[in-house]
Amino acid sequence: MTDPSLAAAPALPSSGRWALRADLLDFSDDPGFAAPAEAPGVRWRPDHLLLVDGQRIAAIQPAADPLPSGWESVPVVDRRGQLLMPGFIDTHVHSPQLDVIASYGTELLDWLNTYTFPAEKRYADPEVSRVGAHRFLGALWANGTTSAVVFPTVHKVSADALFDVASSKHMRLITGKVLMDRHAPDGLRDDVVQAEQDCLDLIHRWHGRDRQAFAVTVRFAPTSTPEQLTMAGQLFQAHPGTYMQTHVSENRDEIRWVEELFPTARSYLDVYDREGLIGARSILAHGVWLNAEDRAVLREHGAQIAHSPSSNLFLGSGLFDWMKAEQEGVNVSLASDVGGGTSLSMLRNMADAYKVQAMQGVRLSAWKALYTVTLGAARHLGLSEEIGRLEPGCVADLTLWCWAKGQVAEHRDQLARDLHERVFSWMTLGDERNLLATYVAGDCVYQAEEPTH
């Protein structure tokens, strides 16, 4: 079961036709929390060809079958025995916080003031934003993430830079300048009028262009005045197709602060709901301490919680009850939440999600975890016709993986008794070092270095 070659796939142009031969894994339905052997929706297609025409998947067939007419002379990247999956989708991550990832010793509110806000102030500089956007998106691709919902900073230029780099590669990106007009240091506060104009400028320039989508981005309730929250809700309602992203109920001290600032609100979530900020395109990070009424509101609106297990563990925020949330009808996706999270690798975040659920007596299968970072996230974002699946017509956002790196993982891989056991050990022991290549819209944006002998 050892990979026959650890060589990376060669870079291929985004135009024209080509094919990739590998073992294909994706999902047609939610496996749920069923036992692995009983989970529906798992689609395993060993030794298949995936045919790419320009930016999209054209066809999928067994490798032994003859190529379709007109495809006989296309280049074929032969990576049989290696794992081909849809690109991963990270539904909550902070681009400037690569500067403060792995910062020691604080909970959420102290962490923001001590580490995050000073780092974000630097992104007022257009060159810092430009270099940071290249570094951040390159790091996503080097971890197998091909679509993301991203917080930049309060500065319009930081969102512009992300959109510009993502657009040049036709990457599916959802972002927008952060709204924050109080309880933040000088250089990180906007005002209602200018913030609205900045958002409108970004919507008109980027939303719907080259796979870019705008998100009304409320940092979190404490850093926006009631007037700014009202403006944000009106903006969200006035521009169908845009998204809304924010944080909710991550930390108990944070919740107490929200109660002090918004004494007439039923709950933290209600601060957003009463301003029209909760809808089917709303992505709320964390939700660790939501109550049953909050979950009912999310269910009724079709909003999603971006579960951020690595961050919740690192900052000591709490254990998110994923099974209860889904049982009560809440959509759940997975997120790295870097820099509170400690890795952009969705494999590492899935492994952390397993541990968070295990602490609550729930066993998260590899099927459920992988579904959630591919088709599940795509469905919750309303993008399942474009991303999250290996299906003709979908955009060719692809990741190619080796099953094991290092003696321990290779030994464990060889002893796997069935497919789920093999995939679970890959998910648990693997990380970005297992990644061989990442393709965005059919173009190779990352490939591992060729091994030396």
XYZ file of C-alpha atoms in Angstrom:
453
model
C 0.000 0.000 0.000
C 3.019 2.279 -0.120
C 2.881 4.963 -2.804
C 4.904 3.932 -5.877
C 6.274 7.459 -6.235
C 6.466 10.541 -4.061
C 7.243 12.807 -7.002
C 5.030 15.850 -7.349
C 2.658 16.296 -10.277
C 4.106 18.601 -12.923
C 2.607 22.036 -13.303
C 0.090 22.177 -16.122
C -1.463 25.190 -17.842
C -4.946 26.349 -16.946
C -5.927 26.259 -20.591
C -6.200 23.185 -22.740
C -6.919 19.597 -21.854
C -5.091 17.184 -19.579
C -5.818 14.219 -17.356
C -4.768 12.969 -13.925
C -4.663 9.280 -12.996
C -5.048 8.498 -9.285
C -7.364 7.084 -6.612
C -10.351 9.430 -6.271
C -12.169 10.102 -3.001
C -15.097 12.470 -2.566
C -18.695 12.470 -1.291
C -22.176 12.491 -2.748
C -23.982 12.928 0.589
C -23.448 13.645 4.274
C -22.089 10.522 6.045
C -23.354 11.890 9.353
C -22.123 10.470 12.630
C -22.807 6.904 11.534
C -20.262 4.147 12.071
C -17.751 4.200 9.207
C -18.973 0.940 7.687
C -22.548 2.250 7.597
C -21.873 5.805 6.437
C -23.681 6.883 3.264
C -22.312 9.145 0.580
C -18.695 7.935 0.402
C -17.480 7.785 -3.189
C -14.245 5.816 -3.676
C -12.995 5.386 -7.230
C -9.550 3.735 -7.296
C -7.398 3.998 -10.424
C -9.533 6.491 -12.313
C -8.795 9.242 -14.763
C -10.004 12.754 -14.082
C -10.114 14.800 -17.285
C -9.707 18.566 -17.089
C -10.723 20.982 -19.825
C -9.577 24.510 -19.029
C -10.832 25.398 -15.557
C -13.357 22.585 -15.170
C -13.586 18.848 -14.744
C -14.713 17.415 -18.049
C -15.119 13.723 -17.238
C -14.162 10.907 -14.861
C -13.659 7.313 -15.940
C -11.845 4.108 -15.011
C -8.224 4.347 -16.112
C -8.568 1.124 -18.088
C -11.262 2.580 -20.345
C -10.267 4.207 -23.647
C -10.137 7.972 -23.631
C -13.058 9.820 -25.248
C -12.801 10.949 -28.829
C -10.563 13.985 -29.085
C -8.734 13.193 -25.846
C -6.405 10.483 -27.167
C -3.303 12.686 -27.240
C -3.805 14.737 -24.054
C -1.035 14.660 -21.412
C -1.773 12.253 -18.573
C -0.213 12.785 -15.146
C 0.176 9.233 -13.844
C -0.101 9.194 -10.060
C -1.744 5.819 -9.594
C -1.783 4.730 -5.962
C -1.997 8.314 -4.720
C -5.049 10.079 -3.364
C -6.944 12.719 -5.336
C -9.555 14.804 -3.525
C -11.429 18.065 -4.025
C -9.579 21.051 -2.620
C -10.378 21.772 1.013
C -12.632 24.657 2.069
C -11.660 26.685 5.159
C -14.687 28.649 6.343
C -12.979 30.923 8.861
C -9.383 32.165 8.820
C -7.572 35.476 9.410
C -5.027 36.418 6.759
C -2.935 38.880 8.843
C -2.690 36.510 11.766
C 0.069 34.427 10.227
C 2.118 37.128 11.954
C 0.941 35.996 15.407
C 0.247 32.281 15.018
C 1.561 30.288 17.993
C 1.602 33.245 20.393
C 1.854 32.241 24.038
C -0.264 32.459 27.091
C -3.568 34.315 26.699
C -7.289 33.767 26.288
C -9.318 35.433 23.565
C -9.667 39.056 24.710
C -6.098 39.402 26.002
C -4.851 37.616 22.885
C -6.541 40.165 20.633
C -5.077 43.149 22.490
C -1.624 41.682 23.068
C -0.932 40.059 19.712
C -3.605 40.453 17.063
C -4.393 44.153 17.005
C -0.739 45.288 16.878
C -0.119 42.912 13.964
C -3.205 44.055 12.070
C -2.272 47.760 12.305
C 0.620 47.134 9.909
C -1.809 46.229 7.106
C -2.695 49.872 6.589
C 0.446 49.865 4.440
C -0.495 48.744 0.887
C 2.818 46.946 0.457
C 2.382 45.016 3.698
C -1.105 44.013 2.519
C 0.158 43.001 -0.920
C 3.024 40.871 0.396
C 0.794 39.458 3.108
C -1.889 38.420 0.607
C 0.637 36.542 -1.524
C 2.137 34.849 1.533
C -1.244 33.910 2.990
C -2.872 32.519 -0.152
C 0.324 30.667 -1.054
C 0.262 29.104 2.397
C -3.370 28.019 1.943
C -2.508 26.300 -1.341
C 0.531 24.636 0.262
C -1.869 23.104 2.791
C -4.426 21.886 0.243
C -6.993 24.646 0.789
C -8.432 25.973 -2.463
C -11.409 28.005 -1.179
C -11.640 30.132 1.947
C -13.748 32.579 3.919
C -11.210 35.121 5.128
C -10.953 37.980 7.608
C -8.428 40.601 6.465
C -8.166 43.811 8.561
C -10.182 46.973 8.968
C -8.213 48.515 6.111
C -9.861 48.459 2.693
C -6.462 47.868 1.085
C -6.072 44.551 2.911
C -9.269 43.183 1.318
C -8.327 44.619 -2.067
C -4.984 42.817 -1.935
C -6.591 39.457 -1.139
C -9.156 39.843 -3.897
C -6.461 40.849 -6.374
C -4.214 37.832 -5.747
C -7.105 35.353 -5.597
C -8.640 36.781 -8.746
C -5.387 36.336 -10.671
C -5.629 32.571 -9.993
C -9.443 32.294 -10.272
C -9.592 31.120 -6.661
C -12.933 30.995 -4.887
C -12.468 33.573 -2.116
C -15.015 35.135 0.226
C -13.817 38.211 2.122
C -14.470 41.864 2.870
C -12.937 44.651 4.918
C -13.429 44.253 8.665
C -15.971 46.540 10.364
C -14.680 47.838 13.696
C -15.477 51.312 15.019
C -14.920 50.995 18.778
C -12.950 49.127 21.468
C -9.905 48.902 19.214
C -6.650 50.882 19.147
C -5.912 53.883 16.988
C -5.255 52.792 13.419
C -7.768 49.948 13.634
C -11.058 51.824 13.889
C -13.239 52.938 11.017
C -16.466 54.958 11.080
C -19.914 54.111 9.848
C -19.979 56.373 6.788
C -16.502 55.584 5.478
C -16.850 51.876 6.262
C -20.056 51.691 4.241
C -18.443 53.452 1.291
C -15.408 51.150 1.442
C -17.677 48.104 1.418
C -19.684 49.420 -1.531
C -16.481 50.093 -3.454
C -15.283 46.533 -2.817
C -18.644 45.047 -3.799
C -18.743 46.945 -7.061
C -15.148 46.126 -7.913
C -14.890 42.483 -6.883
C -18.165 40.734 -6.056
C -18.968 38.189 -8.759
C -15.688 38.717 -10.629
C -13.226 35.836 -11.150
C -14.880 33.709 -8.431
C -14.653 36.472 -5.817
C -17.477 37.087 -3.345
C -17.887 39.888 -0.845
C -18.647 39.250 2.815
C -19.977 41.866 5.204
C -17.348 41.320 7.880
C -18.256 42.312 11.434
C -15.234 41.632 13.657
C -17.449 40.780 16.602
C -20.254 42.580 18.374
C -18.110 44.405 20.974
C -16.039 46.220 18.342
C -19.005 47.638 16.428
C -21.354 50.339 17.656
C -25.083 49.696 17.328
C -25.053 52.192 14.449
C -22.407 50.213 12.591
C -24.257 46.942 13.139
C -27.402 48.535 11.697
C -25.433 49.697 8.659
C -23.921 46.211 8.258
C -27.345 44.574 8.332
C -28.722 47.001 5.760
C -25.721 46.414 3.519
C -26.136 42.632 3.784
C -29.844 42.809 3.001
C -29.375 45.243 0.102
C -26.888 43.079 -1.801
C -28.246 39.572 -2.418
C -25.484 37.076 -3.055
C -23.088 38.618 -0.574
C -22.100 36.783 2.603
C -21.820 37.825 6.259
C -19.041 36.638 8.539
C -18.410 37.284 12.209
C -17.669 35.609 15.554
C -20.170 34.463 18.161
C -20.122 32.876 21.627
C -16.497 31.806 21.534
C -15.403 32.606 25.077
C -17.294 33.124 28.339
C -15.602 36.441 29.165
C -16.489 37.634 25.661
C -20.136 36.681 26.226
C -20.252 38.600 29.517
C -18.840 41.661 27.740
C -21.517 41.431 25.037
C -24.197 41.227 27.753
C -22.855 44.462 29.279
C -22.684 46.264 25.936
C -26.076 45.101 24.621
C -28.296 44.715 27.704
C -31.551 44.577 25.716
C -30.426 41.701 23.477
C -31.728 38.225 24.269
C -28.284 36.718 23.629
C -25.005 37.333 21.837
C -26.469 35.854 18.639
C -29.520 38.078 18.996
C -27.312 41.159 18.649
C -26.751 40.090 15.044
C -30.181 38.631 14.386
C -32.116 41.772 15.268
C -30.005 43.725 12.758
C -30.761 41.341 9.884
C -27.282 39.806 9.857
C -28.364 36.172 10.149
C -29.268 34.436 6.894
C -28.448 31.476 4.701
C -25.137 33.113 3.724
C -24.060 33.918 7.286
C -20.929 32.250 8.638
C -20.452 32.556 12.387
C -17.208 31.322 13.851
C -17.135 29.184 17.002
C -20.609 29.105 18.600
C -19.199 27.115 21.517
C -21.662 28.501 24.074
C -24.877 28.866 22.068
C -28.140 27.872 23.732
C -31.092 25.980 22.266
C -32.907 29.174 21.263
C -29.820 30.402 19.435
C -29.517 27.115 17.587
C -33.170 27.368 16.578
C -32.505 30.815 15.081
C -29.580 29.450 13.084
C -31.677 26.530 11.881
C -34.539 28.757 10.785
C -32.222 31.011 8.794
C -29.976 28.261 7.397
C -26.848 29.923 8.811
C -23.695 27.992 9.635
C -21.263 27.682 12.504
C -17.618 27.524 11.450
C -16.292 25.095 14.057
C -12.679 25.981 14.837
C -11.322 23.127 16.976
C -7.632 24.001 16.954
C -8.337 27.575 18.012
C -10.836 26.556 20.685
C -8.271 24.215 22.210
C -5.328 26.615 21.920
C -7.152 29.585 23.468
C -8.992 27.411 25.979
C -12.390 28.601 24.757
C -14.370 25.377 25.219
C -15.623 22.250 23.480
C -18.136 22.708 20.657
C -20.948 20.115 20.696
C -21.072 19.334 16.981
C -23.540 16.451 17.225
C -26.063 18.461 19.264
C -25.800 21.373 16.843
C -26.577 19.159 13.856
C -29.305 17.279 15.696
C -30.970 20.651 16.243
C -30.650 21.552 12.573
C -27.595 23.824 12.583
C -25.229 23.729 9.608
C -21.632 23.090 10.706
C -18.451 23.596 8.703
C -14.799 23.332 9.750
C -12.232 26.093 9.976
C -8.613 26.647 10.910
C -9.126 30.077 12.540
C -5.449 30.875 12.169
C -3.913 32.593 14.115
C -5.917 31.411 17.150
C -5.683 28.080 15.409
C -2.188 26.697 15.111
C -2.186 25.317 11.567
C -3.630 26.088 8.145
C -3.654 22.342 7.480
C -7.241 21.133 7.442
C -5.902 17.642 8.146
C -4.554 18.867 11.474
C -7.790 20.678 12.197
C -9.810 17.544 11.428
C -7.595 15.598 13.831
C -8.256 18.252 16.485
C -11.990 18.068 15.754
C -11.860 14.342 16.431
C -10.294 15.007 19.833
C -12.820 17.718 20.728
C -15.694 15.362 19.952
C -14.022 12.430 21.712
C -13.899 14.510 24.907
C -17.699 14.584 24.682
C -18.153 10.888 23.947
C -18.628 11.238 20.181
C -16.436 9.526 17.584
C -15.930 11.599 14.461
C -15.266 9.442 11.416
C -12.857 10.412 8.689
C -15.831 10.356 6.323
C -17.746 12.993 8.291
C -14.659 15.168 8.749
C -13.643 15.050 5.087
C -17.192 15.579 3.877
C -17.392 18.672 6.070
C -14.289 20.315 4.543
C -15.393 19.515 0.975
C -19.001 18.997 -0.143
C -20.492 19.904 3.244
C -18.876 23.340 3.311
C -19.728 23.861 -0.361
C -23.392 23.108 0.310
C -23.567 25.458 3.284
C -21.992 28.220 1.186
C -24.402 27.574 -1.701
C -21.519 26.535 -3.959
C -21.901 22.772 -4.372
C -22.362 23.082 -8.140
C -18.899 24.634 -8.316
C -16.662 23.193 -5.572
C -16.406 20.356 -3.072
C -16.910 17.435 -5.492
C -15.062 15.524 -8.173
C -17.801 15.793 -10.748
C -17.966 16.841 -14.413
C -18.863 20.505 -14.614
C -17.314 21.419 -11.278
C -14.286 23.701 -11.205
C -11.023 21.739 -11.145
C -9.985 22.654 -7.598
C -7.992 19.537 -6.755
C -5.496 18.204 -4.230
C -3.154 15.264 -4.719
C -1.798 13.482 -1.643
C 0.592 10.727 -0.689
C -0.813 8.373 1.909
C 2.035 8.425 4.391
C 5.193 10.352 5.224
C 7.800 8.971 7.597
C 8.452 5.514 9.002
C 5.642 5.477 11.560
C 2.944 6.634 9.149
C 4.181 4.361 6.366
C 4.150 1.351 8.703
C 0.650 2.227 9.920
C -0.584 2.673 6.359
C 0.629 -0.783 5.384
C -1.317 -2.363 8.254
C -4.675 -0.729 7.483
C -7.406 -3.365 7.250
C -9.966 -1.360 5.283
C -10.367 1.940 3.491
C -11.682 3.956 6.421
C -8.846 2.798 8.638
C -6.379 3.877 5.997
C -8.044 7.245 5.441
C -8.405 7.871 9.171
C -4.715 7.221 9.839
C -3.833 9.523 6.917
C -6.090 12.213 8.338
C -4.701 11.797 11.847
C -0.994 11.408 11.075
C -0.862 13.516 7.927
C -0.386 17.213 7.342
C 0.889 19.541 4.629
C 3.940 17.326 4.140
C 1.659 14.715 2.553
C 0.498 17.163 -0.093
C 1.950 16.617 -3.554
C 0.074 19.204 -5.600
C -2.763 21.712 -5.442
C -4.745 22.821 -8.493
C -6.996 25.884 -8.537
C -9.287 26.169 -11.559
C -7.163 23.584 -13.336
C -3.873 25.389 -12.764
C -1.151 23.963 -10.523
C -0.600 26.597 -7.822
C 1.511 24.413 -5.529
C 3.650 21.346 -5.966
C 5.948 19.616 -3.523
C 9.635 19.512 -4.206
C 10.868 16.484 -6.087
C 12.441 13.939 -3.727
C 16.196 13.628 -3.794
C 17.956 10.302 -3.609
